[in-house]
Coordinates of C-alpha atoms and ligand atoms in Angstrom, one line a residue:
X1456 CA 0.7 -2.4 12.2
X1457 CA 1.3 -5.6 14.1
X1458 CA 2.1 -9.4 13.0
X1459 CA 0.6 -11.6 16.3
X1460 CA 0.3 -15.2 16.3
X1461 CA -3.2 -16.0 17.0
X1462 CA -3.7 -16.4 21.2
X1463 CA -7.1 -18.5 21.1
X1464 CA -7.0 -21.8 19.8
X1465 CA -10.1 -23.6 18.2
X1466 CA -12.1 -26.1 19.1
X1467 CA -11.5 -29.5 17.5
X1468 CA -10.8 -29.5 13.1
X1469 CA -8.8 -31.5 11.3
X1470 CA -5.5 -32.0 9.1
X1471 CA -6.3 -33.4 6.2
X1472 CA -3.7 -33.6 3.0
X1473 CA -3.6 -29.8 1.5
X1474 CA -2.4 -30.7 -2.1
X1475 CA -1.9 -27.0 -2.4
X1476 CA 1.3 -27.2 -4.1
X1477 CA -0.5 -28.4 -7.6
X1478 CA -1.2 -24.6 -7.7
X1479 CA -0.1 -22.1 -5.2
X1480 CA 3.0 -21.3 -7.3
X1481 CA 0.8 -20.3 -10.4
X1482 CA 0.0 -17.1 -11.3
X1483 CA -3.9 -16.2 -12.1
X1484 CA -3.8 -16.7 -15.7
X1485 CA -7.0 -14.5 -17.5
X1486 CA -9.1 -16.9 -19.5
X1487 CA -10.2 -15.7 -23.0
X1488 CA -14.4 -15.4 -23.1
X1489 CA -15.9 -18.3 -24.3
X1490 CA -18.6 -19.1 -26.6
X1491 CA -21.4 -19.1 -24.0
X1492 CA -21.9 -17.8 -20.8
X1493 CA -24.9 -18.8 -18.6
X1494 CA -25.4 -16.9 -15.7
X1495 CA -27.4 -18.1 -12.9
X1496 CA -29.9 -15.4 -10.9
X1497 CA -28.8 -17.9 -7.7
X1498 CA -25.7 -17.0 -7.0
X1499 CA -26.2 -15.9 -3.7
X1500 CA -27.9 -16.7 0.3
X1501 CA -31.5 -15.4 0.0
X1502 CA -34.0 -14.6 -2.7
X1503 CA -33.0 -15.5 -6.5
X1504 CA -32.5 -12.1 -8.8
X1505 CA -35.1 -11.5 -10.8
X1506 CA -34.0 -11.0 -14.6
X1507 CA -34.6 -8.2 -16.4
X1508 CA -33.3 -8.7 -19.7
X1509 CA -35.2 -10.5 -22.9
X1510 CA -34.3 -13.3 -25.5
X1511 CA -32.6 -11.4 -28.1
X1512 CA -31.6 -8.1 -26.1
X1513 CA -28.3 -7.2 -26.7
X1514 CA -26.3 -6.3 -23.0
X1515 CA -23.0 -4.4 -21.9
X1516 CA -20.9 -5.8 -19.7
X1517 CA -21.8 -4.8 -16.2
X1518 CA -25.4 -3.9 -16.9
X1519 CA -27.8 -5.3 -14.6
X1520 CA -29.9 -8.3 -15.9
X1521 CA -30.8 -9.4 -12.7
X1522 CA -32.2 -6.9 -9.9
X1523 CA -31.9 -7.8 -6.8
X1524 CA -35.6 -9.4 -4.8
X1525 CA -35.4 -7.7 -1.1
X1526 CA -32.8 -7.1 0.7
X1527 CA -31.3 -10.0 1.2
X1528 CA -30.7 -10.8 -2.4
X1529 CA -27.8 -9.5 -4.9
X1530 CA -28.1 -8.1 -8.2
X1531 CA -26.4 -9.9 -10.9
X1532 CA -24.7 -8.2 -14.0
X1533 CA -23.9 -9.0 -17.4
X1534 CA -20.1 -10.5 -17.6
X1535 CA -19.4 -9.4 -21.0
X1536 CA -21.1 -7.4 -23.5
X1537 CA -23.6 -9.9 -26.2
X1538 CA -26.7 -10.8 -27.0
X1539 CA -29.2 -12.4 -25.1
X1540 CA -30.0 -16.0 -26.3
X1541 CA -32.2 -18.1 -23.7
X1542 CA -33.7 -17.3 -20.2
X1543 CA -34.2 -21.0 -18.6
X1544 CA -34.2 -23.0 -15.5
X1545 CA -30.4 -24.6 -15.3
X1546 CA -28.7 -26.8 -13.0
X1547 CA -26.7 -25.3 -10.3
X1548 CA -23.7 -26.7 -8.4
X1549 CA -25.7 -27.7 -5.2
X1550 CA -27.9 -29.9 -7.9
X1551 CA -30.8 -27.6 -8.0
X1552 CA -32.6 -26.0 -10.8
X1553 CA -32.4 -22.0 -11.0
X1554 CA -33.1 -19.1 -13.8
X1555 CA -30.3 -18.4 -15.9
X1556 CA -29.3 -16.1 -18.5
X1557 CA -27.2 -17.2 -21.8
X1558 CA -25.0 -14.5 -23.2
X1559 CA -23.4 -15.2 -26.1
X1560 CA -20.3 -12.6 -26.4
X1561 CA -19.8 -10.2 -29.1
X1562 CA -15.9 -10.0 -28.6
X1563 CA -15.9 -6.2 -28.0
X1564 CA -16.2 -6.9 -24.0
X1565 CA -18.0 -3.2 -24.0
X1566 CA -18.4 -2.1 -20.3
X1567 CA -21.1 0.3 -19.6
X1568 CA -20.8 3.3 -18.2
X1569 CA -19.3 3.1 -15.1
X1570 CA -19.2 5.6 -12.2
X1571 CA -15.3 5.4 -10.0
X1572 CA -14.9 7.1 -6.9
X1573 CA -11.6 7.0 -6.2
X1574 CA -11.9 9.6 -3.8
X1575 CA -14.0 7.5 -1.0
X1576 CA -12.7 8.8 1.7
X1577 CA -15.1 11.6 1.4
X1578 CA -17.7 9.8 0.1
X1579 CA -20.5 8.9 2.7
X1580 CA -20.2 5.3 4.5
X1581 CA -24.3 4.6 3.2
X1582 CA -23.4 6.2 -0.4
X1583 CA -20.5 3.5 -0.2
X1584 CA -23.0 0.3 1.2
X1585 CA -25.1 1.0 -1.7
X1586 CA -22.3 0.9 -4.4
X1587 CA -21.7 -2.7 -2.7
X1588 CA -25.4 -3.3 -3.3
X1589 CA -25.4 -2.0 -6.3
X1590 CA -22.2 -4.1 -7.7
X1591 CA -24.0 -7.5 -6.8
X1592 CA -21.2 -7.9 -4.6
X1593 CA -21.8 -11.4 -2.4
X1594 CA -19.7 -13.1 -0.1
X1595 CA -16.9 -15.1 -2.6
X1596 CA -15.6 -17.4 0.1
X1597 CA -18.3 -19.9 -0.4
X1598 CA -21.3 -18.6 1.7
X1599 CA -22.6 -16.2 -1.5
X1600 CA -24.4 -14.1 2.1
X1601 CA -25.2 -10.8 0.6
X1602 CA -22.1 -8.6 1.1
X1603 CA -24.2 -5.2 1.7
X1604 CA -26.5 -6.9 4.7
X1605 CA -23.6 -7.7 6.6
X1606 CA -21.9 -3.8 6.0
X1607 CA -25.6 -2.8 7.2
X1608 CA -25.5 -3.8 11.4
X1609 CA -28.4 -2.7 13.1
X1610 CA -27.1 0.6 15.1
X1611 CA -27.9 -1.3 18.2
X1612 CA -25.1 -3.6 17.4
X1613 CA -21.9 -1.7 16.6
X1614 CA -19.0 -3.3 14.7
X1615 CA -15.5 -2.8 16.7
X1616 CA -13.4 -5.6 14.9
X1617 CA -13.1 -6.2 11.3
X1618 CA -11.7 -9.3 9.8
X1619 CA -10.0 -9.7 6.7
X1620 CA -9.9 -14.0 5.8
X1621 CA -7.1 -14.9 4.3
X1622 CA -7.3 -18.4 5.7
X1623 CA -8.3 -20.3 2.4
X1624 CA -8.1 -23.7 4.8
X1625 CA -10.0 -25.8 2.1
X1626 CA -7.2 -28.2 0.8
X1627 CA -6.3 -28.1 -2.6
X1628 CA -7.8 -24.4 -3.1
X1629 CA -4.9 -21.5 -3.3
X1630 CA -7.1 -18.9 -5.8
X1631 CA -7.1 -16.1 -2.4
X1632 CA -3.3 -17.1 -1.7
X1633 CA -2.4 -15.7 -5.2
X1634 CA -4.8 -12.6 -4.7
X1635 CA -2.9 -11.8 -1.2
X1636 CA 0.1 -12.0 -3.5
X1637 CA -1.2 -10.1 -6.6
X1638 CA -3.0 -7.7 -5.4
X1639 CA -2.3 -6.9 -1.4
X1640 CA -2.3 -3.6 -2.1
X1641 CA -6.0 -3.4 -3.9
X1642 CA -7.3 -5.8 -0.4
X1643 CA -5.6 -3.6 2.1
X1644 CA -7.7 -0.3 0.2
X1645 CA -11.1 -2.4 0.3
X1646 CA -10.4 -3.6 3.8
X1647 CA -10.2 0.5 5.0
X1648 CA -12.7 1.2 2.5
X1649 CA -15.3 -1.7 4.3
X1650 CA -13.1 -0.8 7.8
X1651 CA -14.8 3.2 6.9
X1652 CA -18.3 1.8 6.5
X1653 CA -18.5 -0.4 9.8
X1654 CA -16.6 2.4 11.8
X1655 CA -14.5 -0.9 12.6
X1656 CA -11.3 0.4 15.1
X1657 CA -9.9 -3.2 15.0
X1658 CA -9.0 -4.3 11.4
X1659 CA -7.3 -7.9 11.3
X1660 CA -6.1 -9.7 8.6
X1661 CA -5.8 -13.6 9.3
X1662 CA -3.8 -16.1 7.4
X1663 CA -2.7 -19.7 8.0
X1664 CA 0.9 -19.8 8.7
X1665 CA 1.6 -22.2 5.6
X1666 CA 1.2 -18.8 2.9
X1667 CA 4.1 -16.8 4.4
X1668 CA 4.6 -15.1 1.3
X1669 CA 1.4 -13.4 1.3
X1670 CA 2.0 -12.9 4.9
X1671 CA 4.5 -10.9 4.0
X1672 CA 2.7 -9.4 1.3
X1673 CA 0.1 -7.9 3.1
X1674 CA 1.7 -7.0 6.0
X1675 CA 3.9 -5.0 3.8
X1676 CA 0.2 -3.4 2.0
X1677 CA -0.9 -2.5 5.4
X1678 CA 2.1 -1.0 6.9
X1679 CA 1.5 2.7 7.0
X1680 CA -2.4 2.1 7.2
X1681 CA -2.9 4.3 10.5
X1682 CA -4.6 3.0 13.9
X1683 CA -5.2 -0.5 15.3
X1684 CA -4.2 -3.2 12.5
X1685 CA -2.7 -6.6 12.8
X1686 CA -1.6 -9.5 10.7
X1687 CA -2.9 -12.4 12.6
X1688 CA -1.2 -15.6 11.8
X1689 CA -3.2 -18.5 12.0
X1690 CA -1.6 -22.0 13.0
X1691 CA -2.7 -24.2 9.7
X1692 CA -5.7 -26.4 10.3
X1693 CA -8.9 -26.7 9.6
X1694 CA -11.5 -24.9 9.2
X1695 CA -9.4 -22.1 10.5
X1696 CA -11.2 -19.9 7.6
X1697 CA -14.7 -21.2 9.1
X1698 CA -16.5 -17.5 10.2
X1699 CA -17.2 -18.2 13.8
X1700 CA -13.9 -20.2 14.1
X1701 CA -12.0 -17.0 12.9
X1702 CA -13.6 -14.6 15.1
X1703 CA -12.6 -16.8 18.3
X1704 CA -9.1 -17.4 17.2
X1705 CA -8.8 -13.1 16.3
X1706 CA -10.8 -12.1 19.4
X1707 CA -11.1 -14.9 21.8
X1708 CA -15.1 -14.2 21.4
X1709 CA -17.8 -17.0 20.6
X1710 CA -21.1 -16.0 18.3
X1711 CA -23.5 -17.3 20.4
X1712 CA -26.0 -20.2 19.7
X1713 CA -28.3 -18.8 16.6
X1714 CA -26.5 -15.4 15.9
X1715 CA -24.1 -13.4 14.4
X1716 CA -21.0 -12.1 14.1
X1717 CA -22.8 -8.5 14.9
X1718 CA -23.4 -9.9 18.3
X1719 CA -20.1 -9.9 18.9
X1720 CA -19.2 -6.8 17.2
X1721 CA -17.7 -8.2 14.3
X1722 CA -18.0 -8.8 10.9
X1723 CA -15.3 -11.3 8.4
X1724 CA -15.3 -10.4 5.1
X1725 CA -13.4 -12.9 2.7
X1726 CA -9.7 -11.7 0.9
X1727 CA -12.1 -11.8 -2.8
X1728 CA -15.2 -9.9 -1.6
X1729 CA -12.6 -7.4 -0.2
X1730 CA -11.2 -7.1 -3.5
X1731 CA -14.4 -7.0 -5.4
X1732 CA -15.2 -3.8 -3.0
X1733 CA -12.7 -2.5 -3.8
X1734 CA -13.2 -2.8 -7.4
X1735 CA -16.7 -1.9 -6.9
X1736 CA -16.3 1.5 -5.1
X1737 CA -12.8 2.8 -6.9
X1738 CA -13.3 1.7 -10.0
X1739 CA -17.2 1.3 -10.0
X1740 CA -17.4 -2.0 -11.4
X1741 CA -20.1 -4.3 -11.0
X1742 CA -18.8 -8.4 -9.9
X1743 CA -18.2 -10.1 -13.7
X1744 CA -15.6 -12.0 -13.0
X1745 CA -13.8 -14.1 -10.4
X1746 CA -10.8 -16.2 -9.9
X1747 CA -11.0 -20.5 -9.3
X1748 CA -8.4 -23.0 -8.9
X1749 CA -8.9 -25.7 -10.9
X1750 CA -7.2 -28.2 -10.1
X1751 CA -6.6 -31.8 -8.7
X1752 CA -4.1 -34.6 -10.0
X1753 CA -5.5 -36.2 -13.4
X1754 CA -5.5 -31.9 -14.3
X1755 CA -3.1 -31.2 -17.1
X1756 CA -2.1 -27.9 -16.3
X1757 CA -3.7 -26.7 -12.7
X1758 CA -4.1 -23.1 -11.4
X1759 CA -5.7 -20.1 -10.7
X1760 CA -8.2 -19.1 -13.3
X1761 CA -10.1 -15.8 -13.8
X1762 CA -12.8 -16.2 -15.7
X1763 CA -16.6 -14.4 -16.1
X1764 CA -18.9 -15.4 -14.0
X1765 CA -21.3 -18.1 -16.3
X1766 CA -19.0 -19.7 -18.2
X1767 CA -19.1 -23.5 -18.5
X1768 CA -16.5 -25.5 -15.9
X1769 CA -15.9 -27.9 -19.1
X1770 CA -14.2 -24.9 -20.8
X1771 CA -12.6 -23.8 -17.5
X1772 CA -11.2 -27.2 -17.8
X1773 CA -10.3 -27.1 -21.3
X1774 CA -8.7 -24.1 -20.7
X1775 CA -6.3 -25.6 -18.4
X1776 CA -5.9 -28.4 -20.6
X1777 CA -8.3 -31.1 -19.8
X1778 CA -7.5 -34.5 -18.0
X1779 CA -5.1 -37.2 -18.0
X1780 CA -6.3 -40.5 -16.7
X1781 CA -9.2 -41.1 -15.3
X1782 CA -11.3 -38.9 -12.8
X1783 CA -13.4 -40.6 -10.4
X1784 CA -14.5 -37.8 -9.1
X1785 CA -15.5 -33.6 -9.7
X1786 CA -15.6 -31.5 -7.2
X1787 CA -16.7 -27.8 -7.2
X1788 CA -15.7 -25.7 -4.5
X1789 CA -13.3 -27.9 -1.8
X1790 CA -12.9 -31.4 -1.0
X1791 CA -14.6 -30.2 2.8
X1792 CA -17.3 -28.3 2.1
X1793 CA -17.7 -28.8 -2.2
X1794 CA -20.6 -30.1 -4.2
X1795 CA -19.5 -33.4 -6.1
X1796 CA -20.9 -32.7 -9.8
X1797 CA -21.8 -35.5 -12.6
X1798 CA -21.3 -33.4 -15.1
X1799 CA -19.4 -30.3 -16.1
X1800 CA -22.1 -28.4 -17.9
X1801 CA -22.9 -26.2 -14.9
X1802 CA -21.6 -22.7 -14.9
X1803 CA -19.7 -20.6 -12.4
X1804 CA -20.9 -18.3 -9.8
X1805 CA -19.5 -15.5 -7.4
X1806 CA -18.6 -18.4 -5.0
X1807 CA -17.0 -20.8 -7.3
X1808 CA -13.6 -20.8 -5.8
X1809 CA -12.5 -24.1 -6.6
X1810 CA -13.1 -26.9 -9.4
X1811 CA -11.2 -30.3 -7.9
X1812 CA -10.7 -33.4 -9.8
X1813 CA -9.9 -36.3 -8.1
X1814 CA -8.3 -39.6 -9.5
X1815 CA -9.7 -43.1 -8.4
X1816 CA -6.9 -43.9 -5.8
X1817 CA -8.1 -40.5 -4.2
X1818 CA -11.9 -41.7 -3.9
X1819 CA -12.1 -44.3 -1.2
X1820 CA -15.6 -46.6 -1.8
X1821 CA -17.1 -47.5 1.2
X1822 CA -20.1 -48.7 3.4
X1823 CA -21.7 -47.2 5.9
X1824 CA -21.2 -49.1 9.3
X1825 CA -23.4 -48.8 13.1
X1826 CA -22.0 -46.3 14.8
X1827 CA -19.0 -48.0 17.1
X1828 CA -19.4 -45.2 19.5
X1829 CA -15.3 -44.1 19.3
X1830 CA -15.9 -40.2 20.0
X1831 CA -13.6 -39.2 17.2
X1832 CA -17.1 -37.4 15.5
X1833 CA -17.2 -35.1 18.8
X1834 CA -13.3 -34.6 19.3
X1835 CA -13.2 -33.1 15.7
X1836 CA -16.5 -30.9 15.8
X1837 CA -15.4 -27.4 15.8
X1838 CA -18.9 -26.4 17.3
X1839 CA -19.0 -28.7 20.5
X1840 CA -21.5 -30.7 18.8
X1841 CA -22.0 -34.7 19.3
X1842 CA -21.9 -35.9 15.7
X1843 CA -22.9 -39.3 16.5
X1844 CA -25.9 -38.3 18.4
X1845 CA -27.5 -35.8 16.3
X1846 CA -27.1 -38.1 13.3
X1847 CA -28.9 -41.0 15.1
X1848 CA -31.6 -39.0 15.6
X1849 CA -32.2 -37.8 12.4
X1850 CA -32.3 -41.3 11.1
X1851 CA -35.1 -42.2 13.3
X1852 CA -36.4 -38.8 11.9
X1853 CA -36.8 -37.6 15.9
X1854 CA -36.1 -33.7 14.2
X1855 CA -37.5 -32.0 17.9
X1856 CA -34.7 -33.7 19.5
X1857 CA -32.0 -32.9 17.2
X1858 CA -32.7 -29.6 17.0
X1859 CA -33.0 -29.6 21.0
X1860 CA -29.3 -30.6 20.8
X1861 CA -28.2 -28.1 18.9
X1862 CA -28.3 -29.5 14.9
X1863 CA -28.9 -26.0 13.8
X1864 CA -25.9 -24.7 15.1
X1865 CA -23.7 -27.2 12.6
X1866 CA -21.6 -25.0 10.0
X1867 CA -21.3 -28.5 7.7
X1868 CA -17.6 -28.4 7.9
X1869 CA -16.7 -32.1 7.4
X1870 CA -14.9 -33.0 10.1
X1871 CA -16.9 -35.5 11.8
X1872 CA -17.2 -37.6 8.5
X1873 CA -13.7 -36.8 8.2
X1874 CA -12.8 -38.2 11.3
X1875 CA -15.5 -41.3 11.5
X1876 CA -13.9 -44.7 10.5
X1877 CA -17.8 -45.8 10.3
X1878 CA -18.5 -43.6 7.4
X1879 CA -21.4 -42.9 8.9
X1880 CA -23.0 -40.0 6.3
X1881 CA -22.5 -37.5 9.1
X1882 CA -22.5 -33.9 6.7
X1883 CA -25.4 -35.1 4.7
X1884 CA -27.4 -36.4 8.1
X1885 CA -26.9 -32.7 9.6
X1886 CA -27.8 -30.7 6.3
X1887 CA -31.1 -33.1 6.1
X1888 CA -31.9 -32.2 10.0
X1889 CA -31.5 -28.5 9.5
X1890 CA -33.1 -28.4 5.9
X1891 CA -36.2 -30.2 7.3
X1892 CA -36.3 -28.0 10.6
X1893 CA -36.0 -24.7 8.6
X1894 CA -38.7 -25.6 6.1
X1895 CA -40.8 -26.8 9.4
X1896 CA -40.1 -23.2 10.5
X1897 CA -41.2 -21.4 7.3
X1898 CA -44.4 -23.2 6.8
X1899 CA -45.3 -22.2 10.5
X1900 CA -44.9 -18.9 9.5
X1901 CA -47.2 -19.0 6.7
Ligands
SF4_3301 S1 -20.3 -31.0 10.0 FE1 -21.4 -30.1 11.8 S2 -21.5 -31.7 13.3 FE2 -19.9 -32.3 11.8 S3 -18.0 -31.5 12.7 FE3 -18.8 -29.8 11.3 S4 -20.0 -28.6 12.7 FE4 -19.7 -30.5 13.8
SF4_3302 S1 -16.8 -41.0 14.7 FE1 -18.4 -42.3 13.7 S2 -18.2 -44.2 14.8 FE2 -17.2 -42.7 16.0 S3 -18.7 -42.0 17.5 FE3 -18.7 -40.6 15.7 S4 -20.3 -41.5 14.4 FE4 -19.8 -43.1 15.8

């Protein structure tokens, strides 16, 4: 076991205020089940679940009411045991309408029956993908991609480097700081449980070098773990925790234009899906619950938060003690890369790692201005894109070019509107290019 300083720098990113001291320092703090859950079958990239379960059926916790449609999909369980009260469309985070599920909980919390296998070292690496399948485990760093289609490469494109994200670059968010710290020991077993299933020799576990403490603590979890294993430690910035970011700062390798991590022989998996494999495989239980910071300065009390997936973020709220003063502004997720809300009866998902609320001298108003042509857009763009550019051509709606210049290849990090003392509406230019050019795509197809 090894602690290295990262070797490859990244291209462009920012430093904006982190704010993480609001919660870093709080332990996750269980919240009791709440009067309602509503669990959404979009939770995850790719096809919604399709539900399984009837008004008025009564459900265990961890029973499937959602089966997964095609591959890449993920099933979704039950997050408490209840009865069944309404199967309606509800609003997501993102703003869109998807099929959700109301439990209402009976107090017992009654798992079904589940099925451990503690010893998985002997258990078979596609036995093992399919637990992950089968535990509706999906990426919890934001992304929601399928967790048991990225354990499944292709055999033509073996996986030599693992890599554990620890980053957590979003400011404000500290929710896989305190995992790192509560429960290094449980990441470091899913890490060589997932390290088993990829037949990865390279595991690396990266974190930003302002968490030293759970630095420490996992380099401490992974010291007798045999073969080649490193602590990287990240210089703070970001997106440092961005996927194709990571794997050049760990590897020095880029993901070409339109593919994968497999194509370099990698695969990141995020510090909370780690821990939800391992959950998944050792103690066979399905993803129910999750933890979020909630946080922001008009919160009473911020922290970490674990709560079951569905419940409402005004009683994630409540249960950190509401407001004071006024909020201008909700976030869920990070300030970066979040989803501002307008109201708070949406429900939590396997990627809800953050709920932000920000105060009015934190919410800048502001017109959109001509470009002035400064450059800052491309000196911050982490994928050697020219902001400016693309943007301008998705206003004049000239989509062939933009995608000829590489729109496509935009992760939606931020940092150009970050940067931009135009405000020009940068992020929301670049998702409206690539949604347009990927729907362009899917009706070609038929
Ligand atoms: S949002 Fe897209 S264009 Fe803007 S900096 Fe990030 S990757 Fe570059
Ligand atoms: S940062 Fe804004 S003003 Fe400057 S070049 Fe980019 S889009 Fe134009």
């Amino acid at each position: 076991m090894a602690r290295t300083k990262a070797q490859f720098k990244i291209n462009g990113g920012v430093h904006p205020s982190y704010h993480k001291g609001l919660a870093a320092a709080k332990a996750i703090a269980d919240m009791p089940l709440p009067a309602l859950l509503r669990v959404s079958m979009s939770q995850h990239l790719g096809a919604p679940a399709q539900p399984t379960v009837a008004k008025g059926d009564t459900v265990k916790r961890g029973q499937v009411i959602g089966e997964a449609a095609g591959f890449i999909s993920a099933a979704v369980h039950a997050p408490t045991s209840g009865t069944v009260k309404a199967l309606a469309p509800a609003e997501t985070a993102t703003g869109a309408k998807a099929m959700a599920v109301d439990i209402e909980p009976d107090g017992e919390d009654a798992w079904v029956e589940l099925t451990t296998h503690a010893c998985w070292e002997e258990t078979d690496p596609k036995q093992l993908v399919e637990i992950v399948a089968d535990t509706g485990i999906c990426g919890m760093g934001g992304a929601g991609f399928p967790t048991h289609v990225k354990l499944s490469p292709p055999p033509e494109k073996p996986i030599d480097t693992l890599i554990i994200n620890g980053a957590e670059c979003e400011p404000y968010l500290t929710a896989d700081h305190r995992l790192m710290l509560e429960y290094a020991d449980q990441i470091a077993e899913g890490a060589a449980i997932i390290r088993k299933i990829l037949g990865a020799e390279k595991l690396i576990v990266a974190i930003e070098d302002n968490k030293p403490d759970a630095i420490d603590a996992m380099e401490t979890a992974l010291k007798d773990m045999k073969g080649d294993v490193t602590v990287l430690v990240l210089e703070t910035g970001y997106p440092q925790g961005a996927e194709k970011q990571q794997i050049f700062a760990a590897i020095g390798k880029e993901v070409p234009s339109g593919g994968l991590p497999m194509d370099v022989g990698a695969v990141v998996e995020n510090v909370g899906t780690t821990l939800a494999v391992w959950d998944a495989v050792v103690n066979g239980k399905p993803l129910t619950e999750r933890v979020t910071t909630v946080t922001g300065f008009p919160v009473q009390t911020p922290g970490n938060v674990r709560s079951r997936i569905g419940t409402l973020y005004s009683d994630l709220l409540d249960f950190c003690g509401g407001t004071t003063g006024e909020v201008a502004k909700v976030i869920s997720g990070g300030p970066m890369m979040g989803f501002a809300q307008h109201s708070l009866d949406v429900t939590t998902t396997k990627t809800t790692s953050g709920l932000l609320f920000l105060a009015p001298d934190q919410v800048s108003e502001f017109t959109s201005m001509p470009c002035i042509s400064c450059g800052r857009c491309v000196v911050a763009c982490p994928m050697y894109l020219v902001p400016s550019e693309i943007s301008q051509m998705i206003e004049a709606e000239d989509y062939e070019t933009a995608e000829e210049i590489s729109v496509l290849d935009c992760i939606e990090c931020g940092c150009c509107a970050f940067e931009c003392p135009a405000h020009r509406p940068l992020v929301q230019h670049m998702k409206q290019g690539k949604s347009h050019i990927m729907l362009k795509r899917r009706q070609k197809k038929g």
